[in-house]
């Protein structure tokens, strides 16, 4: 409806057109090791300028960055694409990562920055939940060197109940991106929600069968956060996940341990 914002909280309907409320608004700027994204097989040992904004197209109750992703009023500073490119050069970063919250929420700014960044010899990295329509994804992919895509579960019911989204667009993003750039996949293992042997097998089978055994998979340990107070994931669950996934995939890593 006119004058209202969507579920993401950062786009507003003005006379029937959606306008971004966060173009160039950044909540986070840092120089991070690429392994923090996590990307272990792309420019290992190097650092990348990392930028984030606010808002998200999911409503996960276990969000680890909820202070910016779920609060449209989070404090922010204004930057420009030219500033981002110049800052990356100044810091001797090999590129720019759009991360911390969902970068596709920031789509216009990310695209406007990725183009001159690539022209300047910088790499562009997306750390994303993968929930995006095919057309904007295909428009931006020529400028993207790598993506870490968060595959929260291989069960659509999980996405609908906990994320307020759906699984299929994420799977489509993974398959499309795999044909265009380097990808790695992250799965946050949550106690009692997506931590069965069947979950791990189905997840690794899908990755192997659809994008190949060489795509790295990161199992990340959950800790209580935001609106979820389930106990932390036992390290044994992550070890079990790695053992199962390693039967099909060459590179399986554990994070947050």
CSV table of C-alpha atoms in Angstrom, one decimal:
chain,number,residue,atom,x,y,z
A,1,UNK,CA,0.0,0.0,0.0
A,2,UNK,CA,1.1,3.6,-0.7
A,3,UNK,CA,3.3,5.0,2.0
A,4,UNK,CA,4.1,1.7,3.7
A,5,UNK,CA,7.4,-0.3,3.9
A,6,UNK,CA,7.7,-4.0,3.1
A,7,UNK,CA,8.8,-6.9,5.4
A,8,UNK,CA,12.4,-5.8,5.0
A,9,UNK,CA,11.7,-2.4,6.5
A,10,UNK,CA,13.9,-0.6,4.0
A,11,UNK,CA,11.8,-0.1,0.9
A,12,UNK,CA,8.8,2.2,0.8
A,13,UNK,CA,5.9,2.4,-1.6
A,14,UNK,CA,5.6,5.9,-3.0
A,15,UNK,CA,2.8,6.3,-5.6
A,16,UNK,CA,3.0,2.7,-6.6
A,17,UNK,CA,6.9,2.5,-6.9
A,18,UNK,CA,9.3,1.0,-4.4
A,19,UNK,CA,12.1,3.3,-3.2
A,20,UNK,CA,15.1,2.2,-1.2
A,21,UNK,CA,15.5,4.0,2.1
A,22,UNK,CA,19.1,2.8,2.6
A,23,UNK,CA,21.0,3.7,-0.5
A,24,UNK,CA,24.6,4.3,0.6
A,25,UNK,CA,23.7,3.9,4.3
A,26,UNK,CA,26.3,1.7,6.0
A,27,UNK,CA,26.2,0.4,9.5
A,28,UNK,CA,29.5,-1.5,9.3
A,29,UNK,CA,32.8,-0.9,7.7
A,30,UNK,CA,35.8,-3.2,8.4
A,31,UNK,CA,38.9,-4.8,6.9
A,32,UNK,CA,38.3,-8.6,7.4
A,33,UNK,CA,40.2,-11.7,6.6
A,34,UNK,CA,38.4,-13.4,3.7
A,35,UNK,CA,38.1,-16.5,5.9
A,36,UNK,CA,35.6,-14.6,8.1
A,37,UNK,CA,33.0,-14.5,5.3
A,38,UNK,CA,33.6,-17.6,5.4
A,39,UNK,CA,35.4,-18.2,2.2
A,40,UNK,CA,38.4,-20.6,2.6
A,41,UNK,CA,39.1,-21.4,-1.1
A,42,UNK,CA,39.1,-17.8,-2.5
A,43,UNK,CA,42.1,-15.5,-2.0
A,44,UNK,CA,43.1,-17.4,1.3
A,45,UNK,CA,45.1,-15.3,3.7
A,46,UNK,CA,44.1,-12.0,2.2
A,47,UNK,CA,42.0,-9.2,3.6
A,48,UNK,CA,38.9,-7.6,2.1
A,49,UNK,CA,37.0,-4.3,2.8
A,50,UNK,CA,33.7,-5.4,4.2
A,51,UNK,CA,30.5,-3.2,4.1
A,52,UNK,CA,27.1,-3.8,5.5
A,53,UNK,CA,23.8,-1.9,5.8
A,54,UNK,CA,20.6,-2.7,7.7
A,55,UNK,CA,17.5,-4.7,7.0
A,56,UNK,CA,16.8,-8.2,5.7
A,57,UNK,CA,14.3,-10.1,3.6
A,58,UNK,CA,14.1,-12.9,6.2
A,59,UNK,CA,12.9,-12.9,9.8
A,60,UNK,CA,15.1,-15.6,11.3
A,61,UNK,CA,14.6,-15.7,15.2
A,62,UNK,CA,18.2,-17.0,15.5
A,63,UNK,CA,19.8,-14.2,13.5
A,64,UNK,CA,23.4,-13.6,14.6
A,65,UNK,CA,23.4,-10.0,13.3
A,66,UNK,CA,19.9,-9.0,14.4
A,67,UNK,CA,21.0,-5.6,15.7
A,68,UNK,CA,21.4,-4.4,12.1
A,69,UNK,CA,19.4,-6.9,10.1
A,70,UNK,CA,16.2,-6.6,12.1
A,71,UNK,CA,16.3,-2.9,13.1
A,72,UNK,CA,15.6,-0.4,10.4
A,73,UNK,CA,16.6,2.3,12.8
A,74,UNK,CA,20.1,1.1,13.3
A,75,UNK,CA,22.7,3.9,13.2
A,76,UNK,CA,24.3,4.4,9.8
A,77,UNK,CA,26.6,6.7,7.9
A,78,UNK,CA,26.4,7.7,4.3
A,79,UNK,CA,29.0,6.5,1.8
A,80,UNK,CA,29.2,6.5,-2.0
A,81,UNK,CA,30.4,3.9,-4.5
A,82,UNK,CA,33.4,6.0,-5.3
A,83,UNK,CA,34.3,6.2,-1.6
A,84,UNK,CA,34.1,2.4,-1.3
A,85,UNK,CA,36.4,1.8,-4.2
A,86,UNK,CA,38.9,4.4,-3.0
A,87,UNK,CA,38.8,3.0,0.5
A,88,UNK,CA,39.5,-0.5,-0.7
A,89,UNK,CA,42.5,0.8,-2.7
A,90,UNK,CA,43.7,2.8,0.3
A,91,UNK,CA,43.6,-0.3,2.5
A,92,UNK,CA,45.2,-2.5,-0.1
A,93,UNK,CA,42.2,-4.8,0.0
A,94,UNK,CA,41.9,-7.2,-2.9
A,95,UNK,CA,38.2,-6.3,-3.2
A,96,UNK,CA,34.9,-5.4,-1.5
A,97,UNK,CA,32.6,-7.7,0.4
A,98,UNK,CA,29.0,-6.9,0.9
A,99,UNK,CA,28.2,-8.7,4.1
A,100,UNK,CA,27.0,-8.5,7.8
A,101,UNK,CA,23.4,-8.3,6.7
A,102,UNK,CA,21.6,-9.3,3.5
A,103,UNK,CA,23.4,-7.5,0.6
A,104,UNK,CA,20.5,-8.0,-1.8
A,105,UNK,CA,18.5,-5.6,0.4
A,106,UNK,CA,21.1,-3.0,-0.7
A,107,UNK,CA,20.9,-4.1,-4.3
A,108,UNK,CA,21.0,-0.8,-6.1
A,109,UNK,CA,24.0,0.4,-4.1
A,110,UNK,CA,25.8,-2.9,-4.4
A,111,UNK,CA,25.4,-3.0,-8.1
A,112,UNK,CA,26.5,0.7,-8.5
A,113,UNK,CA,29.6,-0.1,-6.4
A,114,UNK,CA,30.4,-3.5,-7.9
A,115,UNK,CA,30.7,-2.1,-11.4
A,116,UNK,CA,33.4,0.6,-10.8
A,117,UNK,CA,35.1,-1.8,-8.3
A,118,UNK,CA,35.6,-4.4,-11.0
A,119,UNK,CA,36.7,-1.8,-13.5
A,120,UNK,CA,39.3,-0.7,-10.9
A,121,UNK,CA,40.7,-4.3,-10.6
A,122,UNK,CA,38.9,-5.2,-7.4
A,123,UNK,CA,37.0,-8.4,-6.6
A,124,UNK,CA,33.4,-8.2,-5.4
A,125,UNK,CA,32.1,-10.7,-2.8
A,126,UNK,CA,28.5,-11.3,-1.7
A,127,UNK,CA,27.7,-13.0,1.6
A,128,UNK,CA,24.0,-13.7,1.2
A,129,UNK,CA,21.0,-15.8,2.1
A,130,UNK,CA,20.4,-16.3,-1.6
A,131,UNK,CA,16.8,-15.2,-1.5
A,132,UNK,CA,16.6,-13.1,-4.6
A,133,UNK,CA,14.7,-13.1,-7.9
A,134,UNK,CA,16.5,-14.5,-11.0
A,135,UNK,CA,16.6,-11.3,-13.0
A,136,UNK,CA,18.5,-9.1,-10.5
A,137,UNK,CA,20.8,-12.0,-9.7
A,138,UNK,CA,21.7,-12.4,-13.4
A,139,UNK,CA,22.2,-8.7,-13.7
A,140,UNK,CA,24.8,-8.5,-10.9
A,141,UNK,CA,26.6,-11.8,-11.4
A,142,UNK,CA,29.0,-10.6,-14.1
A,143,UNK,CA,30.6,-8.3,-11.5
A,144,UNK,CA,30.8,-10.9,-8.7
A,145,UNK,CA,33.9,-12.9,-8.1
A,146,UNK,CA,32.7,-15.1,-5.2
A,147,UNK,CA,29.6,-15.7,-3.0
A,148,UNK,CA,29.1,-17.4,0.3
A,149,UNK,CA,25.4,-18.6,0.3
A,150,UNK,CA,23.7,-19.5,3.5
A,151,UNK,CA,21.7,-22.6,2.9
A,152,UNK,CA,19.8,-22.7,6.3
A,153,UNK,CA,18.1,-26.0,5.7
A,154,UNK,CA,17.2,-28.4,2.9
A,155,UNK,CA,13.6,-28.4,4.2
A,156,UNK,CA,11.1,-25.9,2.8
A,157,UNK,CA,9.1,-26.1,6.0
A,158,UNK,CA,12.0,-24.8,7.9
A,159,UNK,CA,12.3,-21.7,5.7
A,160,UNK,CA,8.6,-21.0,5.9
A,161,UNK,CA,8.4,-21.5,9.7
A,162,UNK,CA,11.6,-19.8,10.8
A,163,UNK,CA,12.7,-17.5,8.0
A,164,UNK,CA,9.3,-16.4,6.6
A,165,UNK,CA,10.6,-17.3,3.1
A,166,UNK,CA,10.9,-20.4,1.0
A,167,UNK,CA,13.7,-22.8,-0.1
A,168,UNK,CA,13.4,-23.0,-3.9
A,169,UNK,CA,14.7,-19.5,-4.7
A,170,UNK,CA,17.8,-20.2,-2.5
A,171,UNK,CA,18.5,-23.4,-4.4
A,172,UNK,CA,18.0,-21.7,-7.7
A,173,UNK,CA,20.5,-19.0,-6.6
A,174,UNK,CA,23.1,-21.6,-5.7
A,175,UNK,CA,22.8,-23.3,-9.1
A,176,UNK,CA,22.9,-20.1,-11.0
A,177,UNK,CA,25.8,-18.6,-9.1
A,178,UNK,CA,27.8,-21.8,-9.4
A,179,UNK,CA,27.9,-21.4,-13.2
A,180,UNK,CA,29.2,-17.8,-12.9
A,181,UNK,CA,31.6,-17.4,-9.9
A,182,UNK,CA,33.3,-19.1,-7.0
A,183,UNK,CA,30.8,-20.2,-4.4
A,184,UNK,CA,30.9,-21.7,-0.9
A,185,UNK,CA,27.9,-22.7,1.2
A,186,UNK,CA,27.2,-22.2,4.9
A,187,UNK,CA,24.8,-24.2,7.0
A,188,UNK,CA,24.1,-23.0,10.6
A,189,UNK,CA,23.5,-26.1,12.6
A,190,UNK,CA,20.8,-25.5,15.2
A,191,UNK,CA,20.0,-27.8,18.1
A,192,UNK,CA,16.9,-29.8,17.4
A,193,UNK,CA,15.9,-28.0,14.2
A,194,UNK,CA,18.2,-29.1,11.4
A,195,UNK,CA,20.8,-31.4,13.0
A,196,UNK,CA,19.8,-34.9,12.2
A,197,UNK,CA,21.9,-37.3,10.2
A,198,UNK,CA,19.1,-37.2,7.6
A,199,UNK,CA,19.4,-33.4,7.4
A,200,UNK,CA,23.2,-33.6,6.9
A,201,UNK,CA,22.9,-36.3,4.3
A,202,UNK,CA,20.1,-34.6,2.3
A,203,UNK,CA,22.0,-31.3,2.3
A,204,UNK,CA,25.3,-32.7,1.2
A,205,UNK,CA,23.6,-35.0,-1.4
A,206,UNK,CA,21.8,-32.0,-2.9
A,207,UNK,CA,25.1,-29.9,-3.1
A,208,UNK,CA,27.0,-32.8,-4.7
A,209,UNK,CA,24.3,-33.7,-7.2
A,210,UNK,CA,23.5,-30.1,-8.2
A,211,UNK,CA,26.7,-28.1,-8.1
A,212,UNK,CA,29.4,-30.7,-7.6
A,213,UNK,CA,31.6,-32.2,-4.9
A,214,UNK,CA,34.2,-29.5,-5.2
A,215,UNK,CA,31.9,-26.8,-3.7
A,216,UNK,CA,33.1,-26.1,-0.1
A,217,UNK,CA,30.5,-26.5,2.7
A,218,UNK,CA,30.8,-24.8,6.1
A,219,UNK,CA,28.9,-26.2,9.1
A,220,UNK,CA,28.6,-23.3,11.6
A,221,UNK,CA,27.9,-23.7,15.3
A,222,UNK,CA,24.7,-22.0,16.6
A,223,UNK,CA,24.6,-20.0,19.8
A,224,UNK,CA,21.5,-18.6,21.5
A,225,UNK,CA,20.8,-15.2,19.9
A,226,UNK,CA,18.0,-12.7,19.2
A,227,UNK,CA,14.7,-14.5,19.8
A,228,UNK,CA,15.9,-18.1,20.1
A,229,UNK,CA,17.2,-19.6,23.3
A,230,UNK,CA,17.8,-23.2,22.3
A,231,UNK,CA,21.1,-24.6,23.7
A,232,UNK,CA,24.3,-24.1,21.7
A,233,UNK,CA,25.0,-26.8,19.1
A,234,UNK,CA,27.2,-29.5,20.6
A,235,UNK,CA,30.5,-29.7,18.9
A,236,UNK,CA,29.8,-33.4,18.4
A,237,UNK,CA,26.9,-32.6,16.2
A,238,UNK,CA,29.2,-30.6,13.9
A,239,UNK,CA,31.7,-33.5,13.8
A,240,UNK,CA,28.9,-35.8,12.9
A,241,UNK,CA,27.8,-33.4,10.1
A,242,UNK,CA,31.3,-33.2,8.7
A,243,UNK,CA,31.7,-37.0,8.7
A,244,UNK,CA,28.4,-37.5,6.8
A,245,UNK,CA,29.0,-34.6,4.3
A,246,UNK,CA,32.6,-35.7,3.6
A,247,UNK,CA,31.3,-38.9,2.0
A,248,UNK,CA,30.1,-36.8,-0.9
A,249,UNK,CA,32.0,-33.5,-0.7
A,250,UNK,CA,35.7,-32.8,-0.9
A,251,UNK,CA,35.8,-29.7,1.3
A,252,UNK,CA,33.8,-29.6,4.6
A,253,UNK,CA,34.7,-27.1,7.2
A,254,UNK,CA,33.5,-26.3,10.8
A,255,UNK,CA,33.0,-22.8,12.0
A,256,UNK,CA,32.2,-21.0,15.3
A,257,UNK,CA,33.9,-23.8,17.3
